[in-house]
Tab-separated table of C-alpha atoms in Angstrom:
chain	number	residue	atom	x	y	z
A	1	VAL	CA	-15.126	-11.329	-84.252
A	2	TYR	CA	-12.863	-12.231	-81.382
A	3	THR	CA	-14.261	-12.215	-77.819
A	4	LEU	CA	-11.822	-12.174	-74.964
A	5	SER	CA	-12.932	-12.614	-71.386
A	6	PHE	CA	-10.805	-12.569	-68.298
A	7	SER	CA	-12.629	-13.978	-65.266
A	8	GLY	CA	-11.490	-13.202	-61.763
A	9	MET	CA	-9.891	-9.948	-62.693
A	10	ASN	CA	-10.807	-6.281	-62.246
A	11	ASN	CA	-13.914	-4.966	-64.022
A	12	GLN	CA	-11.770	-3.182	-66.578
A	13	TYR	CA	-10.661	-6.652	-67.784
A	14	VAL	CA	-14.032	-8.459	-67.668
A	15	ARG	CA	-14.871	-8.548	-71.311
A	16	ARG	CA	-13.312	-7.109	-74.447
A	17	GLU	CA	-14.726	-7.628	-77.942
A	18	VAL	CA	-12.349	-7.176	-80.777
A	19	PHE	CA	-13.724	-6.628	-84.277
A	20	CYS	CA	-10.928	-7.365	-86.804
A	21	ARG	CA	-11.692	-7.108	-90.559
A	22	ASN	CA	-8.978	-9.445	-91.708
A	23	THR	CA	-6.314	-6.932	-90.848
A	24	CYS	CA	-3.708	-7.110	-88.180
A	25	ASP	CA	-3.496	-3.278	-87.928
A	26	GLU	CA	-6.858	-2.968	-86.270
A	27	LEU	CA	-5.952	-5.626	-83.662
A	28	LYS	CA	-2.537	-4.010	-83.124
A	29	ARG	CA	-4.171	-0.542	-82.627
A	30	PHE	CA	-6.763	-2.031	-80.213
A	31	TRP	CA	-4.074	-3.630	-78.040
A	32	GLU	CA	-1.811	-0.560	-78.157
A	33	ARG	CA	-4.852	1.529	-76.817
A	34	GLU	CA	-5.503	-1.024	-74.127
A	35	ILE	CA	-1.808	-1.060	-73.068
A	36	GLY	CA	-1.824	2.688	-73.079
A	37	LYS	CA	-4.934	2.782	-70.841
A	38	GLN	CA	-3.429	0.323	-68.401
A	39	THR	CA	-0.226	2.295	-68.324
A	40	TYR	CA	-2.109	5.439	-67.592
A	41	TYR	CA	-4.109	3.685	-64.769
A	42	ARG	CA	-0.936	2.357	-63.231
A	43	GLU	CA	0.898	5.648	-63.328
A	44	SER	CA	-2.060	7.466	-61.926
A	45	GLU	CA	-2.318	4.977	-59.075
A	46	GLU	CA	1.498	5.316	-58.430
A	47	HIS	CA	1.148	9.111	-58.400
A	48	ARG	CA	-1.861	8.961	-55.999
A	49	LEU	CA	-0.015	6.699	-53.644
A	50	GLY	CA	3.036	8.948	-53.772
A	51	ARG	CA	0.936	11.877	-52.633
A	52	SER	CA	-0.613	9.811	-49.866
A	53	ALA	CA	0.251	10.706	-46.267
A	54	LEU	CA	0.436	7.124	-45.225
A	55	GLY	CA	4.202	6.807	-45.983
A	56	LYS	CA	4.961	10.008	-44.053
A	57	LEU	CA	3.026	8.723	-41.119
A	58	ARG	CA	4.753	5.374	-41.091
A	59	GLU	CA	8.125	7.070	-41.230
A	60	GLU	CA	7.176	9.317	-38.219
A	61	TRP	CA	6.061	6.300	-36.123
A	62	LYS	CA	9.127	4.365	-37.133
A	63	GLN	CA	11.285	7.339	-35.836
A	64	LYS	CA	9.301	7.533	-32.669
A	65	LEU	CA	9.692	3.857	-31.952
A	66	GLU	CA	13.421	3.969	-32.678
A	67	THR	CA	13.823	6.888	-30.246
A	68	LYS	CA	11.948	5.048	-27.476
A	69	LEU	CA	13.993	1.900	-27.976
A	70	ARG	CA	17.212	3.970	-27.900
A	71	LEU	CA	16.096	5.646	-24.730
A	72	ARG	CA	15.105	2.352	-23.098
A	73	ASN	CA	18.447	0.682	-24.090
A	74	ASN	CA	20.384	3.627	-22.699
A	75	SER	CA	18.537	3.513	-19.375
A	76	ASP	CA	19.071	-0.346	-19.152
A	77	GLU	CA	22.827	0.144	-19.744
A	78	THR	CA	23.051	2.841	-17.120
A	79	GLU	CA	21.189	0.672	-14.671
A	80	LYS	CA	23.461	-2.347	-15.373
A	81	ARG	CA	26.584	-0.191	-14.797
A	82	ALA	CA	25.269	1.083	-11.492
A	83	ASN	CA	24.557	-2.491	-10.371
A	84	VAL	CA	28.070	-3.652	-11.305
A	85	GLY	CA	29.628	-0.848	-9.309
A	86	GLN	CA	27.904	-1.858	-6.130
């Protein structure tokens, strides 16, 4: 019996017990399943984040800020030209 514990990690990693009856195949299958689960969790999270509206909101705010800065810079340049001409 092998007991693996990972402290300080997510609950899904807290404790895993591996029962190996003197064969490497069981241990290999166990870790392949664990890797498969983690791959599924990671892909699910990436998919969830991809559907999130947060990225879209950030992009909209970025565009609004860029537009305001452009307008401010244009008005500052116009004002400078007017002052130079006097």
